[in-house]
Tab-separated table of C-alpha atoms and ligand atoms in Angstrom:
chain	number	residue	atom	x	y	z
A	1	MET	CA	-20.817	9.215	23.362
A	2	GLU	CA	-23.779	10.831	21.501
A	3	ASN	CA	-23.128	11.780	17.739
A	4	LYS	CA	-23.777	15.601	17.214
A	5	LYS	CA	-22.987	17.565	14.530
A	6	GLU	CA	-21.254	20.171	16.907
A	7	PHE	CA	-17.911	18.062	16.740
A	8	ARG	CA	-17.654	19.115	13.063
A	9	ASN	CA	-17.995	22.967	13.956
A	10	TRP	CA	-14.317	23.333	13.383
A	11	LEU	CA	-13.971	22.195	10.041
A	12	ASP	CA	-17.688	23.290	8.650
A	13	LYS	CA	-16.671	26.915	9.828
A	14	MET	CA	-13.317	26.636	7.451
A	15	SER	CA	-15.979	26.688	4.578
A	16	LEU	CA	-13.619	24.642	2.599
A	17	ASP	CA	-14.144	23.598	-1.417
A	18	HIS	CA	-11.967	20.816	-0.978
A	19	PRO	CA	-10.663	18.193	1.564
A	20	LEU	CA	-8.982	19.775	4.727
A	21	VAL	CA	-5.304	19.444	4.508
A	22	ILE	CA	-2.879	19.495	7.510
A	23	ALA	CA	0.826	19.097	6.093
A	24	GLY	CA	4.475	20.190	6.953
A	25	PRO	CA	7.595	18.142	8.259
A	26	CYS	CA	7.617	15.058	10.097
A	27	SER	CA	9.716	17.031	12.602
A	28	ALA	CA	10.824	20.380	13.401
A	29	GLU	CA	14.640	19.893	13.042
A	30	THR	CA	15.781	24.083	12.476
A	31	GLU	CA	13.933	27.670	12.557
A	32	GLU	CA	14.844	27.851	8.683
A	33	GLN	CA	13.450	24.815	7.997
A	34	VAL	CA	10.237	25.042	9.527
A	35	LEU	CA	9.696	28.699	7.744
A	36	LYS	CA	11.050	27.357	4.481
A	37	ILE	CA	8.607	24.748	4.252
A	38	ALA	CA	5.435	26.818	5.884
A	39	HIS	CA	5.859	29.555	2.943
A	40	GLU	CA	5.972	26.921	0.045
A	41	LEU	CA	2.844	25.587	1.569
A	42	LYS	CA	0.874	29.226	1.982
A	43	ASP	CA	-1.488	30.266	-0.314
A	44	THR	CA	-2.272	26.794	-1.677
A	45	ASP	CA	-4.878	24.114	-0.220
A	46	VAL	CA	-3.245	23.739	2.838
A	47	SER	CA	-5.067	25.189	5.911
A	48	ALA	CA	-2.857	23.877	8.797
A	49	TYR	CA	0.922	23.181	9.213
A	50	ARG	CA	2.163	20.257	11.141
A	51	ALA	CA	5.672	19.342	12.741
A	52	GLY	CA	6.641	17.189	15.260
A	53	ILE	CA	8.507	18.976	18.188
A	54	TRP	CA	8.609	16.136	20.368
A	55	LYS	CA	9.102	12.602	18.669
A	56	PRO	CA	7.797	9.239	19.622
A	57	ARG	CA	10.552	6.736	18.374
A	58	THR	CA	10.116	3.164	18.738
A	59	ARG	CA	13.978	2.463	19.421
A	60	PRO	CA	15.957	5.058	21.570
A	61	GLY	CA	18.897	6.856	20.168
A	62	MET	CA	17.101	8.270	17.087
A	63	PHE	CA	16.232	12.164	16.496
A	64	GLU	CA	13.890	12.835	19.355
A	65	GLY	CA	12.981	16.490	18.406
A	66	VAL	CA	13.891	19.714	19.065
A	67	GLY	CA	11.748	20.340	21.903
A	68	ALA	CA	9.904	23.099	23.227
A	69	ILE	CA	12.160	25.879	21.447
A	70	GLY	CA	10.264	24.615	18.161
A	71	LEU	CA	6.948	26.114	19.127
A	72	ASN	CA	8.525	29.498	18.630
A	73	TRP	CA	9.477	28.833	15.235
A	74	LEU	CA	5.715	27.465	14.636
A	75	GLU	CA	4.239	30.474	16.044
A	76	ARG	CA	6.258	32.455	13.625
A	77	VAL	CA	4.952	30.140	10.861
A	78	LYS	CA	1.390	31.537	12.227
A	79	LYS	CA	2.314	34.460	11.864
A	80	GLU	CA	4.025	34.909	8.991
A	81	THR	CA	1.593	32.724	6.900
A	82	GLY	CA	-1.758	32.612	8.326
A	83	LEU	CA	-1.718	28.613	8.621
A	84	LEU	CA	-3.182	27.026	11.957
A	85	ILE	CA	-0.546	25.341	13.670
A	86	ALA	CA	-0.514	21.485	14.788
A	87	THR	CA	1.841	19.161	16.755
A	88	GLU	CA	1.504	16.024	18.633
A	89	VAL	CA	1.485	15.844	22.383
A	90	ALA	CA	2.510	12.819	24.375
A	91	ASN	CA	2.026	14.329	28.181
A	92	SER	CA	0.748	16.847	30.224
A	93	VAL	CA	3.779	18.928	30.010
A	94	HIS	CA	3.702	18.788	26.231
A	95	VAL	CA	-0.286	20.319	26.470
A	96	ASP	CA	1.125	22.923	28.435
A	97	LEU	CA	3.577	24.062	26.647
A	98	ALA	CA	1.446	23.838	23.287
A	99	LEU	CA	-1.097	26.056	24.583
A	100	LYS	CA	0.836	28.184	25.632
A	101	HIS	CA	2.704	28.763	22.464
A	102	ASN	CA	-1.357	29.526	20.599
A	103	VAL	CA	-0.943	25.691	19.159
A	104	ASP	CA	-4.246	25.247	17.073
A	105	ILE	CA	-4.132	21.773	16.536
A	106	LEU	CA	-3.003	19.215	19.227
A	107	TRP	CA	-2.856	15.487	18.125
A	108	ILE	CA	-2.611	12.326	20.341
A	109	GLY	CA	-0.127	9.906	18.756
A	110	ALA	CA	-0.491	6.447	17.630
A	111	ARG	CA	1.894	4.879	20.574
A	112	SER	CA	-0.065	7.488	23.145
A	113	THR	CA	-3.487	6.201	21.957
A	114	VAL	CA	-2.221	2.699	22.591
A	115	SER	CA	-2.296	3.394	26.496
A	116	PRO	CA	-5.314	5.173	28.218
A	117	PHE	CA	-3.280	5.969	31.169
A	118	ILE	CA	-1.235	8.603	28.601
A	119	VAL	CA	-4.932	9.584	26.780
A	120	GLN	CA	-6.287	10.529	30.379
A	121	GLU	CA	-3.530	12.530	31.300
A	122	ILE	CA	-3.842	14.250	28.225
A	123	ALA	CA	-7.295	14.693	28.704
A	124	ASP	CA	-6.926	16.256	31.903
A	125	ALA	CA	-4.376	18.455	30.660
A	126	LEU	CA	-6.306	19.535	28.216
A	127	LYS	CA	-9.840	19.682	29.714
A	128	GLY	CA	-12.253	22.506	28.353
A	129	THR	CA	-9.716	23.429	25.578
A	130	ASP	CA	-11.440	25.230	22.484
A	131	LYS	CA	-8.282	23.968	20.608
A	132	ILE	CA	-9.015	21.136	17.885
A	133	VAL	CA	-7.931	17.836	18.935
A	134	LEU	CA	-6.951	14.863	16.809
A	135	ILE	CA	-6.758	11.079	17.862
A	136	LYS	CA	-4.609	9.089	15.778
A	137	ASN	CA	-5.517	5.450	15.538
A	138	PRO	CA	-3.420	3.128	17.763
A	139	VAL	CA	-0.325	1.261	16.630
A	140	ASN	CA	-2.361	-2.065	17.001
A	141	PRO	CA	-5.801	-2.826	14.870
A	142	ASP	CA	-7.967	-2.287	17.770
A	143	LEU	CA	-11.000	-0.265	17.054
A	144	SER	CA	-12.349	-0.078	20.717
A	145	LEU	CA	-8.901	1.239	21.709
A	146	TRP	CA	-9.292	3.900	19.458
A	147	MET	CA	-12.834	4.871	20.221
A	148	GLY	CA	-11.767	4.649	23.809
A	149	GLY	CA	-9.128	7.567	23.076
A	150	LEU	CA	-11.713	9.465	21.273
A	151	GLU	CA	-14.058	8.908	24.465
A	152	ARG	CA	-11.636	9.975	27.224
A	153	ILE	CA	-10.883	13.461	25.449
A	154	TYR	CA	-14.347	13.975	24.431
A	155	SER	CA	-15.593	13.189	28.417
A	156	ALA	CA	-12.536	15.906	29.224
A	157	ASP	CA	-15.430	18.427	27.774
A	158	ILE	CA	-13.789	18.874	24.518
A	159	LYS	CA	-15.733	19.577	21.437
A	160	ASN	CA	-13.490	20.396	18.656
A	161	LEU	CA	-12.655	16.719	17.632
A	162	GLY	CA	-11.650	14.532	14.809
A	163	VAL	CA	-9.488	11.258	14.198
A	164	ILE	CA	-6.374	10.312	12.057
A	165	HIS	CA	-6.234	7.094	10.429
A	166	ARG	CA	-2.453	6.361	10.246
A	167	GLY	CA	-2.534	2.553	9.626
A	168	PHE	CA	-1.908	-0.443	11.725
A	169	SER	CA	1.523	-2.081	12.370
A	170	SER	CA	1.821	-5.827	11.468
A	171	TYR	CA	4.603	-8.931	12.297
A	172	ASP	CA	4.004	-9.482	8.685
A	173	LYS	CA	5.836	-7.851	5.849
A	174	SER	CA	3.481	-5.662	3.457
A	175	LYS	CA	4.102	-3.120	0.847
A	176	TYR	CA	2.841	-0.409	3.350
A	177	ARG	CA	5.002	0.519	6.525
A	178	ASN	CA	1.406	0.346	8.372
A	179	ASN	CA	-1.285	-1.458	6.638
A	180	PRO	CA	-4.179	0.618	6.265
A	181	GLU	CA	-7.255	-1.769	7.366
A	182	TRP	CA	-9.558	0.515	5.667
A	183	GLN	CA	-12.223	-1.656	7.262
A	184	ILE	CA	-11.319	-0.256	10.608
A	185	ALA	CA	-11.350	3.460	9.837
A	186	VAL	CA	-14.911	2.660	8.076
A	187	GLU	CA	-16.496	1.179	10.584
A	188	PHE	CA	-15.010	4.122	12.767
A	189	GLN	CA	-16.973	6.162	10.731
A	190	ASN	CA	-20.011	4.118	11.181
A	191	ASN	CA	-20.044	4.381	14.828
A	192	PHE	CA	-19.085	8.270	14.497
A	193	PRO	CA	-20.367	9.757	11.520
A	194	ASP	CA	-19.656	13.368	12.877
A	195	ILE	CA	-16.179	13.089	13.711
A	196	PRO	CA	-14.378	14.125	11.130
A	197	LEU	CA	-11.857	11.578	9.722
A	198	ILE	CA	-8.427	12.273	8.363
A	199	CYS	CA	-6.427	10.203	6.621
A	200	ASP	CA	-2.614	10.178	7.068
A	201	PRO	CA	-1.197	8.373	4.057
A	202	SER	CA	2.265	9.492	4.783
A	203	HIS	CA	2.683	7.014	8.161
A	204	ILE	CA	0.710	4.300	6.446
A	205	ALA	CA	3.126	4.585	2.877
A	206	GLY	CA	6.181	4.824	4.179
A	207	LYS	CA	7.285	5.582	1.139
A	208	ARG	CA	6.479	8.530	-0.969
A	209	ASP	CA	5.334	6.948	-3.977
A	210	LEU	CA	2.095	5.362	-2.217
A	211	ILE	CA	0.968	8.705	-0.922
A	212	TYR	CA	-1.174	9.587	-4.016
A	213	ASP	CA	-3.096	6.279	-4.150
A	214	LEU	CA	-3.901	6.299	-0.751
A	215	SER	CA	-4.855	9.918	-0.624
A	216	GLN	CA	-7.320	9.323	-3.273
A	217	THR	CA	-8.743	6.111	-1.487
A	218	SER	CA	-9.326	7.644	1.441
A	219	LEU	CA	-11.294	10.613	-0.412
A	220	ASP	CA	-13.348	7.722	-2.222
A	221	LEU	CA	-14.243	6.732	1.353
A	222	ASN	CA	-15.624	10.314	2.216
A	223	TYR	CA	-12.634	10.941	4.253
A	224	ASP	CA	-13.065	14.966	5.794
A	225	GLY	CA	-9.167	15.375	5.103
A	226	LEU	CA	-5.357	14.347	4.720
A	227	MET	CA	-2.364	15.109	6.848
A	228	ILE	CA	0.985	14.655	4.482
A	229	GLU	CA	4.264	14.828	5.740
A	230	SER	CA	5.980	17.468	3.858
A	231	HIS	CA	9.677	18.452	3.937
A	232	TRP	CA	11.872	20.857	1.605
A	233	ASP	CA	14.922	18.350	1.180
A	234	PRO	CA	13.036	14.950	2.214
A	235	ASP	CA	16.027	12.815	1.649
A	236	ASN	CA	17.692	14.506	4.248
A	237	ALA	CA	15.258	14.807	6.909
A	238	TRP	CA	16.044	13.869	10.181
A	239	SER	CA	12.907	11.616	10.484
A	240	ASP	CA	10.485	9.581	7.862
A	241	ALA	CA	12.808	10.736	5.532
A	242	ALA	CA	11.752	8.053	2.904
A	243	GLN	CA	8.050	9.091	3.278
A	244	GLN	CA	8.188	12.974	2.826
A	245	VAL	CA	7.443	14.883	-0.241
A	246	THR	CA	8.325	17.922	-1.359
A	247	PRO	CA	6.010	21.033	-1.083
A	248	LYS	CA	5.800	21.114	-4.861
A	249	ARG	CA	4.929	17.468	-5.030
A	250	LEU	CA	2.304	17.863	-2.728
A	251	ILE	CA	0.448	20.681	-4.582
A	252	GLN	CA	0.842	18.576	-7.570
A	253	ILE	CA	-0.779	15.527	-5.557
A	254	MET	CA	-3.844	17.800	-4.136
A	255	LYS	CA	-4.223	19.256	-7.862
A	256	ASP	CA	-4.648	15.634	-8.895
A	257	LEU	CA	-6.766	14.175	-6.229
A	258	LYS	CA	-10.351	13.911	-7.606
A	259	ILE	CA	-12.991	15.243	-5.159
A	260	ARG	CA	-16.138	13.476	-5.048
A	261	GLU	CA	-19.128	15.621	-5.334
A	262	LYS	CA	-20.810	15.875	-1.643
A	263	THR	CA	-24.539	17.209	-1.415
A	264	SER	CA	-25.207	18.500	2.131
A	265	ASP	CA	-27.453	16.099	2.842
A	266	GLY	CA	-25.169	13.435	1.829
A	267	GLU	CA	-27.904	11.894	-0.380
A	268	ASP	CA	-26.471	12.311	-3.179
A	269	TYR	CA	-26.937	8.856	-5.403
A	270	GLN	CA	-23.605	8.647	-7.149
A	271	ASN	CA	-21.485	9.931	-3.781
A	272	GLN	CA	-23.006	7.130	-2.192
A	273	LEU	CA	-22.261	4.474	-4.801
A	274	ASN	CA	-18.678	5.544	-5.308
A	275	ASN	CA	-18.243	5.073	-0.960
A	276	LEU	CA	-19.832	1.974	-1.190
A	277	ARG	CA	-17.788	0.712	-4.191
A	278	SER	CA	-14.941	1.845	-2.400
A	279	GLN	CA	-15.813	-0.555	0.580
A	280	ILE	CA	-16.115	-3.157	-1.600
A	281	ASP	CA	-12.967	-2.535	-3.155
A	282	VAL	CA	-11.462	-2.842	0.149
A	283	ALA	CA	-13.015	-5.888	1.077
A	284	ASP	CA	-12.187	-7.677	-2.087
A	285	GLN	CA	-8.626	-6.750	-1.211
A	286	ASN	CA	-9.078	-8.087	2.002
A	287	LEU	CA	-10.535	-11.234	0.725
A	288	LEU	CA	-7.577	-11.720	-1.734
A	289	THR	CA	-5.230	-11.314	0.950
A	290	THR	CA	-6.503	-13.603	3.009
A	291	LEU	CA	-6.773	-16.401	0.560
A	292	GLY	CA	-3.313	-16.085	-0.320
A	293	LYS	CA	-2.619	-16.637	3.368
A	294	ARG	CA	-4.775	-19.623	3.126
A	295	MET	CA	-2.953	-21.342	0.025
A	296	LYS	CA	0.337	-20.483	1.560
A	297	VAL	CA	-0.558	-22.630	4.677
A	298	ALA	CA	-2.117	-25.208	2.107
A	299	LYS	CA	1.126	-25.386	0.563
A	300	ASP	CA	3.084	-25.784	3.828
A	301	ILE	CA	0.443	-28.834	4.516
A	302	GLY	CA	1.499	-30.358	1.079
A	303	LYS	CA	5.133	-30.319	1.884
A	304	LEU	CA	4.423	-31.657	5.393
A	305	LYS	CA	2.345	-34.430	3.452
A	306	SER	CA	4.948	-35.014	0.884
A	307	ASP	CA	7.802	-35.124	3.908
A	308	ASN	CA	5.713	-37.696	5.399
A	309	ASN	CA	4.154	-39.766	2.344
A	310	VAL	CA	0.877	-38.923	2.982
A	311	ALA	CA	-2.019	-39.084	0.995
A	312	ILE	CA	-3.255	-35.426	-0.390
A	313	LEU	CA	-7.093	-35.894	0.482
A	314	GLN	CA	-8.130	-36.298	3.944
A	315	ASN	CA	-12.295	-36.583	3.524
A	316	LYS	CA	-12.692	-36.851	7.404
A	317	ARG	CA	-11.026	-33.314	7.789
A	318	TRP	CA	-12.431	-31.849	4.738
A	319	ASN	CA	-16.569	-32.720	5.760
A	320	GLU	CA	-15.840	-31.432	9.148
A	321	ILE	CA	-14.667	-28.290	7.834
A	322	LEU	CA	-17.388	-27.973	5.405
A	323	GLY	CA	-19.808	-28.590	8.043
A	324	LYS	CA	-18.542	-25.797	10.197
A	325	MET	CA	-18.331	-23.351	7.510
A	326	ILE	CA	-21.849	-24.088	6.493
A	327	LEU	CA	-22.940	-23.467	10.033
A	328	ASP	CA	-20.749	-20.221	10.278
A	329	GLY	CA	-21.666	-18.831	7.149
A	330	GLU	CA	-25.305	-18.915	8.022
A	331	ASP	CA	-24.605	-16.577	10.936
A	332	HIS	CA	-23.250	-14.163	8.222
A	333	GLY	CA	-26.133	-14.760	6.022
A	334	LEU	CA	-24.495	-16.504	3.569
A	335	SER	CA	-26.170	-19.425	2.086
A	336	GLU	CA	-25.304	-23.087	1.950
A	337	GLU	CA	-25.191	-23.360	-2.025
A	338	PHE	CA	-22.675	-20.338	-1.789
A	339	ILE	CA	-20.873	-22.019	1.136
A	340	LEU	CA	-20.558	-25.082	-0.711
A	341	ARG	CA	-19.494	-23.580	-3.992
A	342	PHE	CA	-17.284	-21.406	-2.483
A	343	PHE	CA	-15.304	-23.683	-0.478
A	344	LYS	CA	-14.966	-26.283	-2.961
A	345	ALA	CA	-13.399	-24.065	-5.266
A	346	ILE	CA	-11.135	-22.850	-2.375
A	347	HIS	CA	-10.304	-26.648	-1.562
A	348	GLN	CA	-9.640	-27.763	-5.250
A	349	GLU	CA	-6.959	-25.011	-5.722
A	350	SER	CA	-5.508	-26.166	-2.359
A	351	ILE	CA	-5.419	-29.857	-3.819
A	352	ASN	CA	-3.930	-28.734	-7.181
A	353	ASN	CA	-1.428	-26.609	-5.429
A	354	GLN	CA	-0.549	-29.505	-2.892
A	355	LYS	CA	-0.569	-32.122	-6.048
A	356	LYS	CA	2.123	-30.076	-7.408
A	357	ILE	CA	4.201	-30.260	-4.512
A	358	LEU	CA	3.748	-33.947	-3.982
A	359	ASN	CA	4.582	-34.480	-7.739
A	360	LYS	CA	8.093	-32.618	-7.555
B	1	PEP	C1	3.931	11.775	13.058
B	1	PEP	O1	3.167	11.914	12.709
B	1	PEP	O2	5.156	12.197	12.799
B	1	PEP	C2	4.106	10.422	14.269
B	1	PEP	C3	4.619	9.960	14.881
B	1	PEP	O3	2.588	9.750	13.611
B	1	PEP	P1	2.690	8.292	14.559
B	1	PEP	O4	1.814	8.670	15.751
B	1	PEP	O5	1.169	8.080	13.543
B	1	PEP	O6	3.210	7.300	14.446
B	2	MN	MN1	6.655	11.062	11.127
C-alpha cells in the first residue's frame, strides 16, 4: 500500500485549527440519552458523535447494544446538531444498516481487527464507499495485524481512512485497562505517515482520571485526533462506566490540552523536537518497566538460591550473558564499552537485591 496524501483529504477538508475530536457515549442506551449528550457536545471542538449500537462484549450476558433502532437516534443527532455520526461495525449486516442510516464514520473495533476473516467481510460490504473508515488496533500487540486490517480496507477501494490507537490487552496487571505500547503506534505512523492517527484514551485508560494525560501524550506524539467516551451520567452508563467523562469535563479537557504548533511542511524545529522527545519519554518508560521486570526475576532467583543454599555469584553464567549481550548490542548499534557498563550496573543491582534476600 502506497502512502498518499489523499488518505487524509477527509480530515484536511474539515480545516480544523485543533485536533479532530470524536466523542459520545460508549453505547447508545436510549433516544433521550443519545440526544442529551449530543446537544451538550454541539458547538464545541467535537466534530463527530460516536455511540456503539452493537457492543462486542468479552463475556456474554452484558449489555450488547440497542441494535438497529439506535441508528435512527444517531440520524436525529446529525439533523439536530450538525455533528457527523460514527459507530462500530462488525459484520456485513451492520455495514448495510449503517450505510442505510447515513452514518458518516464507521469504525472496526479491536475485537474485529484481530480477525482477517471479519475485516475482509466488512471490507467487501463497504467496497468503494466514500464514508470514513477507521480501524482500531487489534486487542493483541501485533503491528502487522493492524497494518493488515488497514490494507484490506484500502484494497476494497476505500480512500477515506484512519486508524485508532486504543491500547493492547496484557495478562499482566497495570494501571491501564489496555497498555498503550506507544511505540507500536509510533511505528504505525512511521510506516503510514499519511494515515490519520487517532488516540482513544478512554479504552487505554479504563478509568476517567487518566484520560487527560493520555490525550496530551498522544498530541505530543503528533496524533491527528482523539476519540473520547462521554456520557451525561457516567457512573450509571450501561457499559464502560468507569472510563466515561461528562460532556462538561470533556469540554474542560479539550480546553486544557496543549496543542503543539504544526507547520504545513511539518519541518518546524520545535515540533519535531517535541515529537522526538515524546518518543524518548516513551522509550524510557518502557526501559524502566523492563528493568523492573528483570529485577523481579532476579529476586525470584535469589529466593531460589537461598532456599537451596547456593552462592549468589555464578561466574560462568554471568560471563555467558555478557558475551551474548555484547554481540547482540552490536546489532543494535551499541558499543561494547556501553554494554559492559550498562550490564555491570544491572548485574550489581541484582546482586544487591539477592544479597538482601540471602541475608534475611
Ligand atoms: C468502543 O469503542 O466502545 C469499543 C468497544 O472499543 P474497542 O473496540 O477499542 O474495545
Ligand atoms: Mn467502550
